[in-house]
Short mmCIF file of C-alpha atoms in Angstrom, two decimals:
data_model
loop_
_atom_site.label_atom_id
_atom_site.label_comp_id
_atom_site.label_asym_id
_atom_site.label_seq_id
_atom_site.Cartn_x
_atom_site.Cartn_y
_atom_site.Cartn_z
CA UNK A 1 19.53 23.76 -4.61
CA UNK A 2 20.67 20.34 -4.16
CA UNK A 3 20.61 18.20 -7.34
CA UNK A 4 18.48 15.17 -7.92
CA UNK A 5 19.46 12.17 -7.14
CA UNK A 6 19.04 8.81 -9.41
CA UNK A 7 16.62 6.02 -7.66
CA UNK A 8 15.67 2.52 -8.41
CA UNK A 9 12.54 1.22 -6.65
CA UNK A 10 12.36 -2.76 -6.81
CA UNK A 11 9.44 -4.35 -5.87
CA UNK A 12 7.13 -7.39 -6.80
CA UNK A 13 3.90 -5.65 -5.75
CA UNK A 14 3.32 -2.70 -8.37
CA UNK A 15 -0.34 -1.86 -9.79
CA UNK A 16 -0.75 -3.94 -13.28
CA UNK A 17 -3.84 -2.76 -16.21
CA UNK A 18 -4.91 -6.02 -14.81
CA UNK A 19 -5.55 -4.91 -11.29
CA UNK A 20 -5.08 -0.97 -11.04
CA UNK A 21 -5.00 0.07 -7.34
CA UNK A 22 -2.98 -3.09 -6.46
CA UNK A 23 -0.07 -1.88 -4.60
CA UNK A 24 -0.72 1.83 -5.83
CA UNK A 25 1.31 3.28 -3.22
CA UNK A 26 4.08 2.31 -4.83
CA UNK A 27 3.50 3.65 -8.07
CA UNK A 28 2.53 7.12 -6.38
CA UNK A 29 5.22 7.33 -4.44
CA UNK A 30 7.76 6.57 -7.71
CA UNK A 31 5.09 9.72 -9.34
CA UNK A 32 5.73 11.92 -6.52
CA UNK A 33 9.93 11.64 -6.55
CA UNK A 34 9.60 12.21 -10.37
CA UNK A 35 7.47 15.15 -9.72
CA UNK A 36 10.00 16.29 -7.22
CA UNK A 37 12.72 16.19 -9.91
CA UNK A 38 14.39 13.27 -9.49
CA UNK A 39 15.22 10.67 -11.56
CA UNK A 40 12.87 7.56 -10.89
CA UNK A 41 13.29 3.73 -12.10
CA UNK A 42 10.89 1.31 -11.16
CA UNK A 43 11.83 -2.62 -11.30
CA UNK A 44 8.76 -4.68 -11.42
CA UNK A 45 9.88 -8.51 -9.79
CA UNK A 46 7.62 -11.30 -10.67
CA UNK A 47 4.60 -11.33 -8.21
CA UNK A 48 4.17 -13.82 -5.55
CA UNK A 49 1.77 -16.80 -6.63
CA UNK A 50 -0.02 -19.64 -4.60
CA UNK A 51 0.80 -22.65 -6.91
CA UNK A 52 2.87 -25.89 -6.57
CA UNK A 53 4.93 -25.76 -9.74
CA UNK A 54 7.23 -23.11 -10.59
CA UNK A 55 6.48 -20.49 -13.03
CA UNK A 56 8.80 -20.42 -16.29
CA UNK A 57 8.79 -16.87 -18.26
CA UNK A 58 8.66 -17.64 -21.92
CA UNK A 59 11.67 -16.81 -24.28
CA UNK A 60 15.35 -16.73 -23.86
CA UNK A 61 17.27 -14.51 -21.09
CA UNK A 62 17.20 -11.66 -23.55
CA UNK A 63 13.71 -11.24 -24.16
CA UNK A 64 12.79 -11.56 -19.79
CA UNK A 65 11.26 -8.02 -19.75
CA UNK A 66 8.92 -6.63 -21.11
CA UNK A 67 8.39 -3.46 -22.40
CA UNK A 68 8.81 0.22 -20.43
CA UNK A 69 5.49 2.13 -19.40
CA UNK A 70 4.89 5.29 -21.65
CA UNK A 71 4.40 7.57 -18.95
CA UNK A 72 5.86 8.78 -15.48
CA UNK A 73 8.79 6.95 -14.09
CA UNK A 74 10.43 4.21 -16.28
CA UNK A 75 8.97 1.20 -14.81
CA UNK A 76 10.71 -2.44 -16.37
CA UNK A 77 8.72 -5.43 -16.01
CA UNK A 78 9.95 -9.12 -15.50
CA UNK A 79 6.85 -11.27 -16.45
CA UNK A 80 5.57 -14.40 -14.60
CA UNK A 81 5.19 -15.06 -11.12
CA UNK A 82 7.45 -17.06 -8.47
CA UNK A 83 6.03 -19.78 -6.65
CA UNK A 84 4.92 -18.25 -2.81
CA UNK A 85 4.95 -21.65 -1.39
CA UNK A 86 8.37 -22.36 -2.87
CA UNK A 87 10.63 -19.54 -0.68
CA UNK A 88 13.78 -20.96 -2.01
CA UNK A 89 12.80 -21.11 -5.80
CA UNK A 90 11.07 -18.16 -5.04
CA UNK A 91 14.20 -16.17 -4.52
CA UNK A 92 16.38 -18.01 -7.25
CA UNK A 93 13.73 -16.96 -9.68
CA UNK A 94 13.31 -13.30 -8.63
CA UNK A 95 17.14 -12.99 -8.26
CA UNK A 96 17.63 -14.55 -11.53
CA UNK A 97 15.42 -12.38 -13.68
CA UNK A 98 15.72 -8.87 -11.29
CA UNK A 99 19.84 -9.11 -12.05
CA UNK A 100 19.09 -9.69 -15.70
CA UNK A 101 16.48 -6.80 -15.26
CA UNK A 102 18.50 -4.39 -13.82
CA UNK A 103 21.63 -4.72 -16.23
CA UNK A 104 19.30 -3.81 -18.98
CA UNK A 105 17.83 -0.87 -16.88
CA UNK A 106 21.34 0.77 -16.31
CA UNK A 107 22.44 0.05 -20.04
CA UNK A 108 19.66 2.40 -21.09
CA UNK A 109 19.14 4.49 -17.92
CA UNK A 110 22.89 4.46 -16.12
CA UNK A 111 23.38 3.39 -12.59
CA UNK A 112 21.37 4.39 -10.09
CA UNK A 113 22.32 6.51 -7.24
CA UNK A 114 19.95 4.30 -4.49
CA UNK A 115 18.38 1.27 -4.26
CA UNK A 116 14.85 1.87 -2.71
CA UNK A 117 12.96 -1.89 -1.91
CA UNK A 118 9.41 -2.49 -1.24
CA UNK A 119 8.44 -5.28 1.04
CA UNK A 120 11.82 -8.13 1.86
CA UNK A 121 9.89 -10.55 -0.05
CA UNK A 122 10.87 -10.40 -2.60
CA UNK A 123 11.98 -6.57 -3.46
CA UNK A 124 14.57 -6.57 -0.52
CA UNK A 125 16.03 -10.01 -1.61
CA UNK A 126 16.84 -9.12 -5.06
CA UNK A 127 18.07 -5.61 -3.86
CA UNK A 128 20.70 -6.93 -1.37
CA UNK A 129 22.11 -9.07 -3.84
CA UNK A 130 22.16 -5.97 -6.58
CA UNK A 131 24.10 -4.33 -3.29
CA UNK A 132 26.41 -7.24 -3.02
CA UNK A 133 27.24 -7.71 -6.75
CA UNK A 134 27.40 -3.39 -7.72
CA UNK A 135 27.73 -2.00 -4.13
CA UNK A 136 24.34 0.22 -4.68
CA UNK A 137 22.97 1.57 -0.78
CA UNK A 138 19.63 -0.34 -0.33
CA UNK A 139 16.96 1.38 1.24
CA UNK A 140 13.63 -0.98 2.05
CA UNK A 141 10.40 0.03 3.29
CA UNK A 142 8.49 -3.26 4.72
CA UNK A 143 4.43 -2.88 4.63
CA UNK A 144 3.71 -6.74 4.95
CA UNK A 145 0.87 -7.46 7.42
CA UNK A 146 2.71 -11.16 7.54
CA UNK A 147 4.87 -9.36 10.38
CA UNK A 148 1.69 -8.47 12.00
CA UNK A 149 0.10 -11.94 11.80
CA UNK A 150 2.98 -14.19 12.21
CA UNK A 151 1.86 -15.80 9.05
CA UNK A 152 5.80 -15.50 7.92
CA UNK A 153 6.47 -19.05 6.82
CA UNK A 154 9.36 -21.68 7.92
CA UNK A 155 10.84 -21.27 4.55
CA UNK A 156 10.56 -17.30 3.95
CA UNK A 157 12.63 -16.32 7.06
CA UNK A 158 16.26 -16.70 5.74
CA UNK A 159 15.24 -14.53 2.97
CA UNK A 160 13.50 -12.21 5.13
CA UNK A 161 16.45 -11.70 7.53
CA UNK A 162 18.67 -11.53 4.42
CA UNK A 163 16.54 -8.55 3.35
CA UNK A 164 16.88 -7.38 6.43
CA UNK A 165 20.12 -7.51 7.25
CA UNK A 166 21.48 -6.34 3.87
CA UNK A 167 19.55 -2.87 3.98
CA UNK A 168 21.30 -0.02 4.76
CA UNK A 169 18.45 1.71 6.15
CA UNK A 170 15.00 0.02 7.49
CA UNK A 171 11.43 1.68 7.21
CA UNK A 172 7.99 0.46 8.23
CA UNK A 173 4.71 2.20 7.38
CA UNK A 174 3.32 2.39 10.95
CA UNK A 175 4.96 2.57 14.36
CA UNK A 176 2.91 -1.60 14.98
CA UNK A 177 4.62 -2.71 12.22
CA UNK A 178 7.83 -1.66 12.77
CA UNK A 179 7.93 -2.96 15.91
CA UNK A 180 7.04 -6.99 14.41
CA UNK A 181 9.53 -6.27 11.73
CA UNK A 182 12.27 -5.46 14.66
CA UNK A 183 12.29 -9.22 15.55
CA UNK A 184 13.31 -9.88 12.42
CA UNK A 185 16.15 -7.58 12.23
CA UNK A 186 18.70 -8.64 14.35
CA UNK A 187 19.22 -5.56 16.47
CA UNK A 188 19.12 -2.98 13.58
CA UNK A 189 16.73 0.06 14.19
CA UNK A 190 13.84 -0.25 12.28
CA UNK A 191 12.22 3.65 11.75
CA UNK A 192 9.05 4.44 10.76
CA UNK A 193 7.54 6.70 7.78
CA UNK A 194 4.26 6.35 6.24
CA UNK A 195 2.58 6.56 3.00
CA UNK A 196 1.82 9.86 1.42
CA UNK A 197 -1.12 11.47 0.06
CA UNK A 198 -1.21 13.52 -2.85
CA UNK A 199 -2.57 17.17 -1.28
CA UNK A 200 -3.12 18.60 -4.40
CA UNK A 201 -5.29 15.91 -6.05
CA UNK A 202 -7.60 14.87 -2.63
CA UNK A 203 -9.11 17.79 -1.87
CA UNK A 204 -12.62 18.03 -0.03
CA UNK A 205 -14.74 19.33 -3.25
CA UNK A 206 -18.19 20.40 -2.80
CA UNK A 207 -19.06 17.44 -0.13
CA UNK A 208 -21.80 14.92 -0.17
CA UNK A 209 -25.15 16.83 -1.81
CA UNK A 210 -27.63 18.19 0.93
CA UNK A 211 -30.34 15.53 -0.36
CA UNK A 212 -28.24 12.38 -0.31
CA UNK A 213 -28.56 9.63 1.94
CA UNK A 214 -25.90 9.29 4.71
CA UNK A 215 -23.18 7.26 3.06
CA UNK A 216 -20.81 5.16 4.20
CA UNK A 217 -17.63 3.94 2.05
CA UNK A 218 -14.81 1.54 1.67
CA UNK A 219 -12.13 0.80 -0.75
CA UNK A 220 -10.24 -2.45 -0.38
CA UNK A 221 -9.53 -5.69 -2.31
CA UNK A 222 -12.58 -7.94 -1.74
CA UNK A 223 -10.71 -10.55 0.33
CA UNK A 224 -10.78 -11.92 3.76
CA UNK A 225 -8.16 -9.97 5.62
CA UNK A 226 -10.36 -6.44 4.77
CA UNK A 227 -13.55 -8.09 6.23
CA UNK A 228 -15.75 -6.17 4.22
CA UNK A 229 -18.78 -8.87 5.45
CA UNK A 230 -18.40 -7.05 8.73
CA UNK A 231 -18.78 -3.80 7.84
CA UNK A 232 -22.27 -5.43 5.71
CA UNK A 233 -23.09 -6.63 9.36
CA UNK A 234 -22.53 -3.63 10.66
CA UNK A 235 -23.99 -1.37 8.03
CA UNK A 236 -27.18 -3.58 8.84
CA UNK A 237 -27.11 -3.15 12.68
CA UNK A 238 -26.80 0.43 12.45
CA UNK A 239 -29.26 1.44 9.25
CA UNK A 240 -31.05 -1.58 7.75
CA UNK A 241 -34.20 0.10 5.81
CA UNK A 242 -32.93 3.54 7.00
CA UNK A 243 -32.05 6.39 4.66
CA UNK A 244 -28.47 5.32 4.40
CA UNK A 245 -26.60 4.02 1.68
CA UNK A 246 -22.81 1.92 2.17
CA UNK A 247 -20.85 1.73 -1.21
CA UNK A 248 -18.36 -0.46 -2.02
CA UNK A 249 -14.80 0.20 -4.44
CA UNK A 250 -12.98 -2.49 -5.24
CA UNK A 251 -12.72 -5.92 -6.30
CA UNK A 252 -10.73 -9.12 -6.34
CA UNK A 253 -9.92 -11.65 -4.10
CA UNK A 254 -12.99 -13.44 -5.09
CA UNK A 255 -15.09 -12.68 -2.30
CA UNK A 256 -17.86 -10.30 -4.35
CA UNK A 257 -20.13 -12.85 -4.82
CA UNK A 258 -20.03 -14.25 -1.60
CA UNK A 259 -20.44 -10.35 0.18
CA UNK A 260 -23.26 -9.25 -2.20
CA UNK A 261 -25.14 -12.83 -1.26
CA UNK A 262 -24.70 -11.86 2.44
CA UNK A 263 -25.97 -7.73 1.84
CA UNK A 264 -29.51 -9.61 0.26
CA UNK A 265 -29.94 -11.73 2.96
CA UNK A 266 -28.72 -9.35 5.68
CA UNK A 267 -32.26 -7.51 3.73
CA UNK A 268 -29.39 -4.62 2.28
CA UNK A 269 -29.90 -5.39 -1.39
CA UNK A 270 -31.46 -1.56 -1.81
CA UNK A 271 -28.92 -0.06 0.09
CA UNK A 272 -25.46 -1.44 -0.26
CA UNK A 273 -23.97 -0.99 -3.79
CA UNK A 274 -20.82 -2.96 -5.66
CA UNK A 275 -18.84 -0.39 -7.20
CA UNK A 276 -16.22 -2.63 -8.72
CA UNK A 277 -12.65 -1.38 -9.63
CA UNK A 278 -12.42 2.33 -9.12
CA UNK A 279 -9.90 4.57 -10.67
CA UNK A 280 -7.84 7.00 -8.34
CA UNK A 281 -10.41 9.67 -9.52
CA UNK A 282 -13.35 8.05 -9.17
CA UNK A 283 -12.06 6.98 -5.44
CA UNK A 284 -11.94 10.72 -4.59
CA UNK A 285 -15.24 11.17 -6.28
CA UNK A 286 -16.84 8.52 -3.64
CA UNK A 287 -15.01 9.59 -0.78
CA UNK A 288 -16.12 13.56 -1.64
CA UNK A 289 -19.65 12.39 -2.02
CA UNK A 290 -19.34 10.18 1.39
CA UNK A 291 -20.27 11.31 4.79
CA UNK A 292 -18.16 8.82 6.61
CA UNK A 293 -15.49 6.16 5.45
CA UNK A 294 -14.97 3.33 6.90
CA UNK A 295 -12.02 0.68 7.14
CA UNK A 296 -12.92 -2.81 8.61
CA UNK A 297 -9.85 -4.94 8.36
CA UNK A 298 -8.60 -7.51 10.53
CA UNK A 299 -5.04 -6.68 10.00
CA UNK A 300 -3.76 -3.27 8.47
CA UNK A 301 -0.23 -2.19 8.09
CA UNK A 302 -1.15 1.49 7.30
CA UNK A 303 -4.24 1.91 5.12
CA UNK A 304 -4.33 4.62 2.51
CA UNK A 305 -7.23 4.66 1.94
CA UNK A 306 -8.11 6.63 5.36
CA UNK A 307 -5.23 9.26 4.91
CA UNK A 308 -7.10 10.03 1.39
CA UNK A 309 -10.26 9.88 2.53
CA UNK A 310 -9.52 12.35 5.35
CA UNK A 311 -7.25 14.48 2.63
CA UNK A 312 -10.79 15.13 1.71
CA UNK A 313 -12.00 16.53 4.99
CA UNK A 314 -14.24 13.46 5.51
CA UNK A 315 -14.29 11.69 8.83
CA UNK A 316 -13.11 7.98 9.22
CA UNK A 317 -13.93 5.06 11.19
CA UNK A 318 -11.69 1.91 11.63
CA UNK A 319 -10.91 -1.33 13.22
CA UNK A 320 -7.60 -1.39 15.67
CA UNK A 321 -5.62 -3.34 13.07
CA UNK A 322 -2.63 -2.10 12.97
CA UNK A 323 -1.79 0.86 11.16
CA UNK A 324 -4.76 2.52 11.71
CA UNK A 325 -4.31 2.98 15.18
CA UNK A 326 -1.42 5.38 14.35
CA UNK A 327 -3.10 7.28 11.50
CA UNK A 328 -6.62 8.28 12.81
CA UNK A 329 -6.81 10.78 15.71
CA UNK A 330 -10.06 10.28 17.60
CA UNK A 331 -11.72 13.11 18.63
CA UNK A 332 -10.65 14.58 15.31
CA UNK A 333 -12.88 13.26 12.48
CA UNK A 334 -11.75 9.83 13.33
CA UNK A 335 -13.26 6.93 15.79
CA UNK A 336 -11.59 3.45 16.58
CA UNK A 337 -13.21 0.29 16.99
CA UNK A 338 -11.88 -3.68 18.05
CA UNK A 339 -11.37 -5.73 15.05
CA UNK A 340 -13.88 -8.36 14.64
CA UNK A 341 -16.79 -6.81 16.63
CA UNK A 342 -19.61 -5.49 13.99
CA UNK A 343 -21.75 -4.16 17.41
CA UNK A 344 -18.93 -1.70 17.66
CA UNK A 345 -18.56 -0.69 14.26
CA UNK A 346 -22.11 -0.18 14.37
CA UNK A 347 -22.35 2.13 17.17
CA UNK A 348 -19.45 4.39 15.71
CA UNK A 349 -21.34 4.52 12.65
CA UNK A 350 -24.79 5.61 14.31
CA UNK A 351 -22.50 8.23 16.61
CA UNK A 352 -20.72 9.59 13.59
CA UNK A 353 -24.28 10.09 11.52
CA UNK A 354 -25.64 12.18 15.03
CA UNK A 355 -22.19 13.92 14.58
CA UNK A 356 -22.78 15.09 10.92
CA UNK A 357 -26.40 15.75 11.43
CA UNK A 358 -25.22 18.27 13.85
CA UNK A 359 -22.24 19.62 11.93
CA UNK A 360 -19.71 18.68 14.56
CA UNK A 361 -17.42 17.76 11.68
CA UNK A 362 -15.02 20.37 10.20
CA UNK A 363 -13.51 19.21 7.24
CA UNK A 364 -10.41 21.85 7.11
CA UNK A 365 -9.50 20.56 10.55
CA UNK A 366 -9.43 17.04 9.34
CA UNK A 367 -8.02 17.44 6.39
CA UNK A 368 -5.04 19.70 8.45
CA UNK A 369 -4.39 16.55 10.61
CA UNK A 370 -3.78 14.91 7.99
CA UNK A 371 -1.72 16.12 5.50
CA UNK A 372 0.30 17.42 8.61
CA UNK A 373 2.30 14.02 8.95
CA UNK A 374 1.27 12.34 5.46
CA UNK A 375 1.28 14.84 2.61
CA UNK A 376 3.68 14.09 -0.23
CA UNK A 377 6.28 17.56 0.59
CA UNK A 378 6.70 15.65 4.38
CA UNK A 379 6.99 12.00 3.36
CA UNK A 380 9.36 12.56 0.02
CA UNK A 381 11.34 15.33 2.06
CA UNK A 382 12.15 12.49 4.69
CA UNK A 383 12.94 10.15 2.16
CA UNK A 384 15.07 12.48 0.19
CA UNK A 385 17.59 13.68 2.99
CA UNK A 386 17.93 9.40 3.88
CA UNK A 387 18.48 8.98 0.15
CA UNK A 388 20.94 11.31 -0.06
CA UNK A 389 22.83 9.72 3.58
CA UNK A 390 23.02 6.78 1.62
CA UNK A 391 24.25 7.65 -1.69
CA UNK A 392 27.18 9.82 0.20
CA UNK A 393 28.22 7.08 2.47
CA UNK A 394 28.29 4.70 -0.54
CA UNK A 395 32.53 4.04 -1.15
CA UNK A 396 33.20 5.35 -4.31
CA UNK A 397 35.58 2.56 -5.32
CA UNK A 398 36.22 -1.03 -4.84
#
């Protein structure tokens, strides 16, 4: 049996009591290694902020983190934010704090045997330079739709391409992705591995109740990009004053108010329901109790959501956004639909109620699909053998 190896994963985008399913991948995939036996660290970077004046954390370089998590992985905070529209103070500020950050995290946890970033902005950034001032492999896994939109501004791309370039090894979450990201990279090969699902926690359960109404689901962060106010159009094209219900999980962004104005005047207010922030268990409650779930972004780098939701053996529809296109297999308790067209959306909808009304759906073989390419024994088995490249090509003295 090969012994466990020591890992560091640095990111700025980590779930927060604040805002619990932000970035949860991230903390489920630093779960999962633990669970596998290895020894998991988790550097928390100050989070990316729209503002025009730099954040300053409070209290001397000493007291910059805060305290350890009390359970799972040890996961080290550095509080504040960095400036987004700032890239350069941006960087100075992450780099500043995640170098202070991680000499305290080796002091009382040793030295890790692999850097693992999330996301070159700014998780990569700071990890390079731990590379360049310890000699630690770097790993990064990019997710960031701003590859997929060009939205990757003027002053962001030097530290991009430093991220980039200073990795030892390059991931993206979906084959679209990595393929933007390769621009970016100056040559190197950029491979592709997913996100994970926990098999053992979304499981299909009992199903939706015989007497419910058909229900349609979605779990996303009430903001534009996720275009929840097309799947309200939708939802009304297809069922309006049917037997059909279409709940909602999730929440910021600051769009609620503005999506629950449009289900009332779109004549929905009976049918569409606001669920709020979910925990994980409550979103495999919905999706068990859900005959269909449904995705309706306008730009997706993978979207979790669907590999859970069909963990449970229920079929998904979703918009060709990106990583979607990879992860659902039509014909197999999944449909695909063009982004911004609620008439389409619709119409898979309406098909996939006919579908389950005439138990054409078989949950096993769904679930199967899935947990085929995305169950947490096939990602974290991929990621431990390129873990394990890295740490042995790492020079053992300098």
């Amino acid at each position: 049996m090969q012994a466990p190896l020591h890992v560091l994963l640095i990111t700025s985008f980590y779930p927060s009591r604040e805002s619990p399913a932000f970035a949860v991948f991230c903390k489920e995939q630093a779960r999962a290694l633990a669970t596998a036996g290895h020894r998991v660290g988790v550097l928390v970077l100050p989070r990316p902020r729209f503002s025009l004046l730099p954040d300053r954390a409070p209290g001397p370089a000493g007291e910059l983190l805060l305290a350890a998590e009390d359970e799972g992985p040890a996961v080290l905070r550095c509080p504040g934010s960095v400036p987004y529209d700032w890239p350069r103070t941006a960087s100075l500020v992450a780099r500043r704090r995640g170098l202070h950050a991680y000499a305290r995290y080796c002091r009382k946890h040793g030295t890790p045997d692999v850097l693992h970033a999330h996301f070159s902005l700014y998780g990569g950034d700071v990890a390079v330079a731990l590379k360049e001032h310890h000699g630690i492999p770097v790993l990064l896994t990019e997710h960031h739709s701003a590859f997929l939109t060009g939205a990757i501004r003027r002053g962001q791309a030097p530290f991009v391409r430093r991220a980039l370039a200073g990795s030892d090894k390059i991931l993206a979450v979906s084959p679209q992705l990595a393929r933007a990201v390769a621009p970016w990279a100056s040559g190197r090969e950029v491979e592709v591995l997913g996100n994970s699902v926990d098999p053992g926690f979304f499981t299909p359960g009992e199903g939706p109740p015989a007497d419910a109404p058909f229900t349609v689901s979605t779990v996303a962060n009430l903001r534009p990009a996720k275009a929840v106010d097309l799947l309200i159009e939708a939802f009304a094209l297809a069922f309006r004053g049917d037997r059909a219900a279409l709940c909602i999980g999730g929440d910021g962004g600051g769009e609620r108010a503005a999506l629950e104005r449009l289900a009332a005047a779109r004549g929905l207010a009976a049918q569409v329901h606001f669920l709020g922030t979910l925990t994980r268990a409550q979103v495999r409650d919905l999706f068990r109790r859900s005959h269909v779930v449904a995705c309706s972004s306008r730009v997706e780098t993978f979207g979790i959501t669907l590999i859970e939701a069909m963990a449970c053996g229920r079929p998904v529809v979703a918009t060709r956004s990106g990583g979607p296109e990879w992860l659902v297999e039509e014909g197999c308790g999944g449909a695909l639909v063009p982004a911004d067209d609620p008439a389409a959306l619709a119409a898979a909808l309406r098909q996939v109620r006919e579908q389950t009304a005439a138990a054409r759906f078989n949950p096993q073989r769904i679930r199967d699909g899935c947990l085929r390419r995305f169950a947490e024994p096939v990602v974290l088995g991929r990621l431990a053998t390129i873990y394990r490249e890295l740490a042995a090509a790492r020079p053992r003295s300098r």
